[in-house]
Structures are given as C-alpha cells and as structure tokens.
Amino acid sequence: MTTIQLPGLIDVHTHLRVPGGEHKEDFATGTAAALAGGVTMLLGMPNTSPPLSTPDVMQATHQQAQANTRCDLGLFAGASPEDIDQLPALAPHAVALKIYLNDTFGPLRVDDVPTLMACFETWPREKMIAMHAEKQSVAVGIGLAAAYNRPVHFCHISRKQEIELIAQAKTKGLPVTCEVAPHHLFLNEEDAKRLGPLGDMRPLLGTPEDVEALWAHINTTVDCIATDHAPHTLEEKASDSPPPGIVGLETSLPLMLTAMYNGRLSLDRLIQLMHTNPRRIFNLPEQPDTHVEVDMTPTTIQNKNLFTKVGWTPFDGTKVAGQVKRVILRGQTVFQDGKLLAQPGSGTVIPKSSI
Ligand SMILES: [Zn+2]
C-alpha cells in the first residue's frame, strides 16, 4: 500500500443548504462529507432560503454553523439588489462576497450595473469578490477587476472560451483567479444525456472540446479545484422540475488522485490546486497540525459509503486511484478508515470575531 500525505484540503465552493434546505444537507452532515473527502476547511455559499444577504440571517447562520460544523468553515455573503446597502454590515461576518451574474439554484441574481458598482465600491478591498459568471459574463467580471483594480475570483469555469478569456486576462496582469469543478473535468454533455437530472448542474456539462481545454489549462490558468457540492435529494431529482446541482465533497480528491495517477498533473500541483492557492486567494487562516493521509490503492466510488445526507453521486461505480484513509485536524484524528470521529461543533467558524 502506498500512502501519500497531503495538507488539509480547502474547498472554496460548497452548498450546505442551511437555512431552508436542511432536508438536503446541514452543517453536521455536509462537514462529515467534507472530512470523508479530506477537506478540513470549506467556504459555504449564500444562495440559501432566505439567502445570506442580510446581517440577521448571516449572524443566525454563523451561530448554527458554529454549533454543528465538524471542520473549519467560512461563509460567503450574497449580493442582491434589494439588500445591497447592507454589504458593509455583512462583511464582518463573511469571508468573501458572491455575485451571481447568471441563473442558478435560488433567488440571488445581479444583472444591473448600479448593483455591480455598489459591490465593487462598498465591499472591503481585503475580502475577495467571487462570481458565478458564464460566457460573456466572464468578460464583465474581467472588466470590473480592471476598472476597480481589485481581485475577482471566477467560480466553476467550464467552457473553452471562458478559460481562454481568463488566460488572456492573466497575461495582461489583471488580478483574476478561477476554479474548476471535478465534474466539468470528468464528465461531458454525453454523460449528461446518460445521467438525465443526475447530470444536471449549473454550469451545464460541456462538450469534449470544453473538457479538453480545461485539462490543457490545469497546470497553468486554473488556480483551484472546487467541488460546487450542491446536494438535492433523489426525490427532487425525479420530480417534474428537478433542481440543478450534484454533490462533490467526497469524490473530488479521489478523482484528482486518478488524474495524478494518469499523469495529468503532479502531486505538487494537486496540493497547489486543493490547498495552497485556495488559502492564498481567500486569505484563509493556517490550520496547524492538520493533514490528510491517502491510500493509493484503486477503489470504486459507491453511494452506500457517502456521508452527504442525499446519499448519491453521479460517480457511483466509478473506479478511482485512491481514497482518504485518515484525516487529522489540529492534532485530532477526525476521520479514519471510513469512520467519522469528529463531533458536531468541533470545527471553527471564521472569522471568529463575528460571533
Ligand atoms: Zn455553486
């Protein structure tokens, strides 16, 4: 058995569904899935119900997170035209701001220039602005980064023209970064046909050319691997209007280990994409005495082994090159040999000062 040691992984794009979607996931189950996937710190998305766009909802969610999280986590504030004057009051409780330029699950959406300008003018400069931007919206984000001379992070980039646009912006020295989700690297539109609603998410799965372009930039333009863990129940997926989104916390590392095994990237690069860059880009605190031990024995992803509340993944039955054996967070073994050892509330919510 070959064992590899990694630093605690950081996932900057997770939907934990609190408040309002607790039948899909909650802080205790979502962070159990995180630890099972080697993720010791994550950032929670704000498109909850109600969304994390007012200080009251933000503070209450922060407290719920602190009572229930098993790993370390921070929350995104959500930009919304109605609550835009609340941004300065939201900022102390949030790690970063999320702006949705394109449609996705939930009500948060920004498509007017005054709201975009307010985000860039009133959100603290030391905290990141992240965008859900597809197609030409990527150009809007790059333009705002240039106009305001401040960093912008692009979530789940999935198309050839988008990654090439970001590569072009980087060659001009613009302060932009981006993440790619494993499902956009390992699945394409043919899989979407096969999987039906279980292969439906935003952005949609791309063409084989899109997938190849993302791999072509994996060692250069791509800054982070992020899961976009977005749980929905099988009942919801079987309904007449299935919501978009799939889980990813427990499959992200096994899939990327497989890519490493197949020579797509080095171990050093995997650590950059899943730990070093996420931490630097979002200015996240160090986790002392924290690491992940990986067993590089081939295995198969199975729904029955998942800790996420919804209990399914489109990667059920997929062969992978390795899996998490043990996770140590601040000196404590929190996950070992398929068993979860961390109690709810044992993780830390950042920034600490906001409670
Ligand atoms: Zn998302």
CSV table of C-alpha atoms and ligand atoms in Angstrom, one decimal:
chain,number,residue,atom,x,y,z
A,1,MET,CA,0.0,0.0,0.0
A,2,THR,CA,1.4,3.4,-1.0
A,3,THR,CA,0.4,6.2,1.4
A,4,ILE,CA,0.6,9.9,0.4
A,5,GLN,CA,0.4,12.7,2.9
A,6,LEU,CA,-1.4,16.0,1.9
A,7,PRO,CA,-2.2,19.2,3.8
A,8,GLY,CA,-5.8,19.6,4.8
A,9,LEU,CA,-7.8,20.3,1.6
A,10,ILE,CA,-9.7,23.6,1.2
A,11,ASP,CA,-12.9,23.7,-0.8
A,12,VAL,CA,-13.9,27.3,-1.6
A,13,HIS,CA,-17.3,26.3,-3.1
A,14,THR,CA,-19.8,24.3,-1.0
A,15,HIS,CA,-23.6,24.5,-0.6
A,16,LEU,CA,-24.5,23.3,2.9
A,17,ARG,CA,-28.2,24.3,2.5
A,18,VAL,CA,-28.7,26.0,5.8
A,19,PRO,CA,-31.0,27.8,6.3
A,20,GLY,CA,-34.0,26.5,4.4
A,21,GLY,CA,-32.8,23.3,2.7
A,22,GLU,CA,-31.9,21.1,5.7
A,23,HIS,CA,-33.6,18.0,4.2
A,24,LYS,CA,-30.8,18.1,1.5
A,25,GLU,CA,-27.8,18.8,3.8
A,26,ASP,CA,-27.0,20.5,7.1
A,27,PHE,CA,-23.8,21.7,8.7
A,28,ALA,CA,-23.2,18.4,10.6
A,29,THR,CA,-23.8,16.1,7.5
A,30,GLY,CA,-22.1,18.4,4.9
A,31,THR,CA,-18.9,18.8,7.0
A,32,ALA,CA,-18.9,15.0,7.7
A,33,ALA,CA,-18.8,14.6,3.9
A,34,ALA,CA,-16.1,17.2,3.8
A,35,LEU,CA,-13.8,15.3,6.2
A,36,ALA,CA,-14.5,12.0,4.4
A,37,GLY,CA,-13.2,13.7,1.3
A,38,GLY,CA,-10.1,15.1,3.0
A,39,VAL,CA,-11.5,18.7,3.2
A,40,THR,CA,-10.7,20.3,6.5
A,41,MET,CA,-11.8,23.9,5.6
A,42,LEU,CA,-14.6,25.0,3.3
A,43,LEU,CA,-16.5,28.1,2.3
A,44,GLY,CA,-20.3,27.9,2.3
A,45,MET,CA,-22.3,29.6,-0.4
A,46,PRO,CA,-25.1,32.2,0.3
A,47,ASN,CA,-27.9,31.0,-2.0
A,48,THR,CA,-29.9,29.6,0.9
A,49,SER,CA,-33.5,30.3,1.8
A,50,PRO,CA,-33.5,33.0,2.9
A,51,PRO,CA,-30.2,34.0,1.4
A,52,LEU,CA,-27.2,35.2,3.3
A,53,SER,CA,-27.7,38.8,2.2
A,54,THR,CA,-28.8,40.5,5.5
A,55,PRO,CA,-26.8,40.7,8.8
A,56,ASP,CA,-29.7,39.0,10.7
A,57,VAL,CA,-29.7,35.8,8.5
A,58,MET,CA,-25.9,35.9,8.3
A,59,GLN,CA,-25.4,36.0,12.1
A,60,ALA,CA,-28.0,33.3,12.8
A,61,THR,CA,-26.4,31.0,10.2
A,62,HIS,CA,-23.0,31.7,11.6
A,63,GLN,CA,-24.2,30.6,15.1
A,64,GLN,CA,-25.8,27.5,13.7
A,65,ALA,CA,-22.6,26.7,11.8
A,66,GLN,CA,-20.5,27.0,15.0
A,67,ALA,CA,-22.8,24.7,16.9
A,68,ASN,CA,-22.8,22.0,14.2
A,69,THR,CA,-19.7,22.1,12.0
A,70,ARG,CA,-17.1,19.2,12.2
A,71,CYS,CA,-14.5,21.0,10.1
A,72,ASP,CA,-13.5,24.7,9.8
A,73,LEU,CA,-15.7,26.8,7.6
A,74,GLY,CA,-16.4,30.4,6.5
A,75,LEU,CA,-19.5,31.8,4.8
A,76,PHE,CA,-20.0,33.9,1.6
A,77,ALA,CA,-22.2,36.9,1.8
A,78,GLY,CA,-24.6,37.1,-1.2
A,79,ALA,CA,-25.1,40.2,-3.3
A,80,SER,CA,-28.7,41.1,-4.0
A,81,PRO,CA,-30.1,44.3,-5.4
A,82,GLU,CA,-32.7,44.6,-2.6
A,83,ASP,CA,-30.2,44.3,0.2
A,84,ILE,CA,-27.2,46.0,-1.4
A,85,ASP,CA,-27.0,48.8,1.2
A,86,GLN,CA,-26.3,46.0,3.8
A,87,LEU,CA,-23.0,44.9,2.4
A,88,PRO,CA,-20.8,46.9,4.8
A,89,ALA,CA,-22.7,45.4,7.8
A,90,LEU,CA,-22.5,41.9,6.3
A,91,ALA,CA,-18.8,42.0,5.6
A,92,PRO,CA,-17.5,41.4,9.2
A,93,HIS,CA,-19.4,38.0,9.3
A,94,ALA,CA,-18.3,36.8,5.8
A,95,VAL,CA,-15.1,35.6,4.3
A,96,ALA,CA,-16.0,36.8,0.8
A,97,LEU,CA,-18.8,38.2,-1.4
A,98,LYS,CA,-20.5,36.1,-4.1
A,99,ILE,CA,-22.2,37.7,-7.1
A,100,TYR,CA,-24.4,35.6,-9.3
A,101,LEU,CA,-24.4,37.0,-12.8
A,102,ASN,CA,-26.1,34.0,-14.3
A,103,ASP,CA,-29.1,31.9,-13.3
A,104,THR,CA,-28.7,29.1,-10.9
A,105,PHE,CA,-30.5,27.4,-8.0
A,106,GLY,CA,-32.1,30.0,-5.6
A,107,PRO,CA,-33.1,33.7,-5.9
A,108,LEU,CA,-29.8,35.5,-5.7
A,109,ARG,CA,-29.1,37.3,-9.1
A,110,VAL,CA,-27.4,40.5,-10.1
A,111,ASP,CA,-27.9,41.8,-13.6
A,112,ASP,CA,-27.8,45.6,-13.2
A,113,VAL,CA,-24.8,47.9,-13.3
A,114,PRO,CA,-25.6,50.0,-10.2
A,115,THR,CA,-25.7,46.9,-8.0
A,116,LEU,CA,-22.4,45.7,-9.5
A,117,MET,CA,-20.8,49.1,-8.9
A,118,ALA,CA,-22.1,49.1,-5.3
A,119,CYS,CA,-20.4,45.7,-4.8
A,120,PHE,CA,-17.1,46.9,-6.0
A,121,GLU,CA,-17.3,50.2,-4.2
A,122,THR,CA,-18.6,49.1,-0.8
A,123,TRP,CA,-17.2,45.6,-0.2
A,124,PRO,CA,-14.0,45.7,1.8
A,125,ARG,CA,-11.0,45.6,-0.5
A,126,GLU,CA,-9.2,43.0,1.6
A,127,LYS,CA,-12.0,40.5,1.0
A,128,MET,CA,-12.5,38.6,-2.2
A,129,ILE,CA,-15.3,39.1,-4.7
A,130,ALA,CA,-16.3,35.7,-6.3
A,131,MET,CA,-18.6,35.5,-9.3
A,132,HIS,CA,-20.8,32.9,-10.9
A,133,ALA,CA,-20.2,34.1,-14.5
A,134,GLU,CA,-20.8,32.2,-17.7
A,135,LYS,CA,-20.0,33.0,-21.3
A,136,GLN,CA,-19.8,36.8,-21.9
A,137,SER,CA,-20.4,37.4,-18.1
A,138,VAL,CA,-16.7,36.4,-17.7
A,139,ALA,CA,-15.8,39.4,-19.7
A,140,VAL,CA,-17.9,41.6,-17.5
A,141,GLY,CA,-16.1,40.3,-14.4
A,142,ILE,CA,-12.7,40.8,-16.0
A,143,GLY,CA,-13.7,44.4,-16.9
A,144,LEU,CA,-14.8,45.1,-13.3
A,145,ALA,CA,-11.5,43.7,-12.0
A,146,ALA,CA,-9.6,46.0,-14.4
A,147,ALA,CA,-11.9,49.1,-13.8
A,148,TYR,CA,-11.7,48.8,-10.0
A,149,ASN,CA,-8.2,47.3,-9.9
A,150,ARG,CA,-9.2,44.7,-7.4
A,151,PRO,CA,-9.2,40.9,-7.4
A,152,VAL,CA,-12.1,38.8,-8.8
A,153,HIS,CA,-12.4,35.1,-8.5
A,154,PHE,CA,-14.4,33.1,-11.1
A,155,CYS,CA,-16.3,30.1,-9.8
A,156,HIS,CA,-16.7,26.8,-11.7
A,157,ILE,CA,-15.3,27.8,-15.1
A,158,SER,CA,-16.5,25.2,-17.6
A,159,ARG,CA,-16.1,26.3,-21.2
A,160,LYS,CA,-13.1,26.6,-23.6
A,161,GLN,CA,-13.7,30.3,-24.4
A,162,GLU,CA,-14.1,31.2,-20.7
A,163,ILE,CA,-10.8,29.6,-19.6
A,164,GLU,CA,-9.1,31.2,-22.6
A,165,LEU,CA,-10.5,34.6,-21.8
A,166,ILE,CA,-9.2,34.3,-18.2
A,167,ALA,CA,-5.8,33.1,-19.5
A,168,GLN,CA,-5.7,36.2,-21.7
A,169,ALA,CA,-6.6,38.5,-18.7
A,170,LYS,CA,-3.8,36.9,-16.7
A,171,THR,CA,-1.2,37.6,-19.4
A,172,LYS,CA,-2.2,41.2,-19.2
A,173,GLY,CA,-1.6,41.1,-15.4
A,174,LEU,CA,-5.2,41.6,-14.3
A,175,PRO,CA,-6.0,40.3,-10.8
A,176,VAL,CA,-8.2,37.4,-11.7
A,177,THR,CA,-8.3,33.8,-10.5
A,178,CYS,CA,-10.5,30.9,-11.2
A,179,GLU,CA,-11.7,27.5,-10.0
A,180,VAL,CA,-12.8,24.4,-11.9
A,181,ALA,CA,-15.1,21.6,-10.5
A,182,PRO,CA,-14.1,18.0,-11.0
A,183,HIS,CA,-17.4,17.1,-12.7
A,184,HIS,CA,-16.5,19.5,-15.5
A,185,LEU,CA,-13.2,17.7,-15.9
A,186,PHE,CA,-14.5,14.1,-15.7
A,187,LEU,CA,-18.0,14.4,-17.4
A,188,ASN,CA,-19.3,15.9,-20.6
A,189,GLU,CA,-22.6,16.5,-22.4
A,190,GLU,CA,-22.8,12.9,-23.5
A,191,ASP,CA,-22.7,11.9,-19.8
A,192,ALA,CA,-25.4,14.5,-19.2
A,193,LYS,CA,-27.7,12.6,-21.6
A,194,ARG,CA,-27.0,9.3,-19.9
A,195,LEU,CA,-27.4,10.7,-16.4
A,196,GLY,CA,-30.5,12.9,-17.0
A,197,PRO,CA,-31.3,15.1,-14.0
A,198,LEU,CA,-28.5,13.4,-12.1
A,199,GLY,CA,-26.0,15.0,-14.5
A,200,ASP,CA,-27.7,18.4,-14.4
A,201,MET,CA,-26.0,21.3,-12.8
A,202,ARG,CA,-25.0,25.0,-13.5
A,203,PRO,CA,-22.9,25.5,-15.5
A,204,LEU,CA,-24.1,22.5,-17.6
A,205,LEU,CA,-21.6,19.8,-18.5
A,206,GLY,CA,-19.5,20.9,-21.5
A,207,THR,CA,-18.5,19.4,-24.9
A,208,PRO,CA,-15.5,17.1,-25.1
A,209,GLU,CA,-13.6,20.2,-26.5
A,210,ASP,CA,-14.5,22.2,-23.4
A,211,VAL,CA,-13.3,19.4,-21.1
A,212,GLU,CA,-10.0,19.1,-23.1
A,213,ALA,CA,-9.5,22.8,-22.8
A,214,LEU,CA,-9.9,22.7,-19.0
A,215,TRP,CA,-7.3,19.9,-18.8
A,216,ALA,CA,-5.0,21.9,-21.1
A,217,HIS,CA,-5.0,24.8,-18.6
A,218,ILE,CA,-4.9,22.6,-15.4
A,219,ASN,CA,-1.2,23.3,-14.9
A,220,THR,CA,-1.3,27.0,-15.8
A,221,THR,CA,-4.5,29.1,-15.8
A,222,VAL,CA,-6.6,27.0,-13.3
A,223,ASP,CA,-6.0,28.2,-9.7
A,224,CYS,CA,-8.2,26.0,-7.7
A,225,ILE,CA,-10.2,22.8,-7.8
A,226,ALA,CA,-13.5,23.5,-6.0
A,227,THR,CA,-16.3,20.9,-5.6
A,228,ASP,CA,-19.5,23.1,-6.1
A,229,HIS,CA,-21.0,20.4,-3.7
A,230,ALA,CA,-24.7,21.2,-4.3
A,231,PRO,CA,-27.0,18.4,-2.8
A,232,HIS,CA,-30.5,17.7,-3.9
A,233,THR,CA,-32.5,14.5,-2.9
A,234,LEU,CA,-33.2,11.8,-5.4
A,235,GLU,CA,-36.9,12.5,-5.0
A,236,GLU,CA,-36.3,16.1,-6.0
A,237,LYS,CA,-34.2,15.0,-9.0
A,238,ALA,CA,-37.1,12.6,-10.0
A,239,SER,CA,-39.7,15.4,-9.9
A,240,ASP,CA,-41.2,17.3,-12.8
A,241,SER,CA,-38.9,20.3,-12.3
A,242,PRO,CA,-35.6,18.8,-11.0
A,243,PRO,CA,-33.3,21.4,-9.4
A,244,PRO,CA,-29.7,21.7,-10.8
A,245,GLY,CA,-26.7,20.6,-8.8
A,246,ILE,CA,-24.8,17.5,-7.7
A,247,VAL,CA,-22.6,16.6,-4.6
A,248,GLY,CA,-18.8,16.6,-4.8
A,249,LEU,CA,-17.1,16.8,-1.5
A,250,GLU,CA,-16.4,13.1,-1.2
A,251,THR,CA,-15.4,12.5,-4.9
A,252,SER,CA,-13.2,15.5,-5.6
A,253,LEU,CA,-9.9,14.1,-4.2
A,254,PRO,CA,-10.3,10.5,-5.4
A,255,LEU,CA,-11.0,11.9,-9.0
A,256,MET,CA,-8.0,14.3,-8.8
A,257,LEU,CA,-5.8,11.5,-7.5
A,258,THR,CA,-6.8,9.5,-10.5
A,259,ALA,CA,-5.8,12.4,-12.8
A,260,MET,CA,-2.5,12.4,-11.0
A,261,TYR,CA,-2.1,8.7,-11.4
A,262,ASN,CA,-2.8,9.1,-15.1
A,263,GLY,CA,-0.1,11.8,-15.4
A,264,ARG,CA,-2.4,14.8,-15.9
A,265,LEU,CA,-0.8,16.7,-13.0
A,266,SER,CA,1.9,16.2,-10.3
A,267,LEU,CA,1.4,15.8,-6.6
A,268,ASP,CA,2.8,19.3,-6.1
A,269,ARG,CA,0.3,20.7,-8.5
A,270,LEU,CA,-2.6,18.9,-6.8
A,271,ILE,CA,-1.6,20.4,-3.5
A,272,GLN,CA,-1.4,23.9,-5.1
A,273,LEU,CA,-4.9,23.5,-6.6
A,274,MET,CA,-6.6,22.0,-3.5
A,275,HIS,CA,-4.8,23.7,-0.6
A,276,THR,CA,-2.2,26.4,-1.3
A,277,ASN,CA,-4.0,28.5,-3.9
A,278,PRO,CA,-7.4,28.4,-2.2
A,279,ARG,CA,-5.8,29.5,1.1
A,280,ARG,CA,-3.8,32.4,-0.6
A,281,ILE,CA,-6.7,33.6,-2.8
A,282,PHE,CA,-9.2,33.8,0.0
A,283,ASN,CA,-6.7,34.8,2.7
A,284,LEU,CA,-7.7,31.9,4.9
A,285,PRO,CA,-6.0,31.1,8.3
A,286,GLU,CA,-3.5,28.3,8.7
A,287,GLN,CA,-4.7,25.0,10.3
A,288,PRO,CA,-1.8,23.8,12.5
A,289,ASP,CA,-1.1,20.1,12.9
A,290,THR,CA,-3.5,19.3,10.1
A,291,HIS,CA,-3.0,16.7,7.3
A,292,VAL,CA,-4.7,14.0,5.2
A,293,GLU,CA,-3.4,10.5,4.6
A,294,VAL,CA,-4.3,9.0,1.3
A,295,ASP,CA,-4.2,5.3,0.4
A,296,MET,CA,-3.2,4.9,-3.2
A,297,THR,CA,-5.0,1.6,-3.7
A,298,PRO,CA,-7.5,1.5,-6.6
A,299,THR,CA,-11.1,1.5,-5.3
A,300,THR,CA,-14.7,2.2,-6.6
A,301,ILE,CA,-16.9,5.2,-5.6
A,302,GLN,CA,-20.1,3.8,-4.1
A,303,ASN,CA,-23.3,5.7,-3.0
A,304,LYS,CA,-23.5,3.5,0.1
A,305,ASN,CA,-20.3,4.9,1.5
A,306,LEU,CA,-21.3,8.6,1.3
A,307,PHE,CA,-21.8,10.8,4.3
A,308,THR,CA,-23.7,13.5,2.5
A,309,LYS,CA,-27.4,13.5,3.5
A,310,VAL,CA,-28.6,12.9,-0.1
A,311,GLY,CA,-26.6,9.7,-0.4
A,312,TRP,CA,-25.9,9.7,-4.2
A,313,THR,CA,-23.4,10.9,-6.7
A,314,PRO,CA,-23.2,10.6,-10.5
A,315,PHE,CA,-19.8,9.0,-9.9
A,316,ASP,CA,-21.4,5.9,-8.3
A,317,GLY,CA,-19.5,2.9,-9.7
A,318,THR,CA,-16.5,5.0,-11.0
A,319,LYS,CA,-13.1,3.4,-10.4
A,320,VAL,CA,-10.5,5.8,-8.8
A,321,ALA,CA,-6.8,5.6,-8.0
A,322,GLY,CA,-7.0,6.2,-4.2
A,323,GLN,CA,-9.1,7.4,-1.2
A,324,VAL,CA,-8.8,9.2,2.1
A,325,LYS,CA,-7.5,6.9,4.8
A,326,ARG,CA,-7.1,9.3,7.8
A,327,VAL,CA,-7.7,13.0,8.5
A,328,ILE,CA,-6.0,14.9,11.3
A,329,LEU,CA,-7.4,18.3,12.2
A,330,ARG,CA,-5.4,20.3,14.8
A,331,GLY,CA,-3.8,17.1,16.1
A,332,GLN,CA,-7.0,15.2,16.4
A,333,THR,CA,-7.9,12.2,14.2
A,334,VAL,CA,-11.3,13.3,12.8
A,335,PHE,CA,-11.8,10.6,10.2
A,336,GLN,CA,-10.2,7.1,9.9
A,337,ASP,CA,-10.8,4.1,7.7
A,338,GLY,CA,-14.3,5.1,6.7
A,339,LYS,CA,-15.3,6.1,10.2
A,340,LEU,CA,-16.2,9.7,11.2
A,341,LEU,CA,-14.7,10.7,14.6
A,342,ALA,CA,-15.4,14.5,14.7
A,343,GLN,CA,-18.3,15.7,16.8
A,344,PRO,CA,-20.7,18.4,15.5
A,345,GLY,CA,-19.4,21.8,16.8
A,346,SER,CA,-15.8,20.7,17.0
A,347,GLY,CA,-14.8,22.8,13.9
A,348,THR,CA,-14.2,26.5,13.9
A,349,VAL,CA,-16.2,29.1,12.0
A,350,ILE,CA,-14.2,32.0,10.6
A,351,PRO,CA,-14.0,34.9,11.0
A,352,LYS,CA,-14.1,34.1,14.7
A,353,SER,CA,-14.6,37.7,15.7
A,354,SER,CA,-18.1,37.9,14.1
A,355,ILE,CA,-20.0,35.9,16.7
B,1,ZN,ZN,-22.4,26.6,-6.6
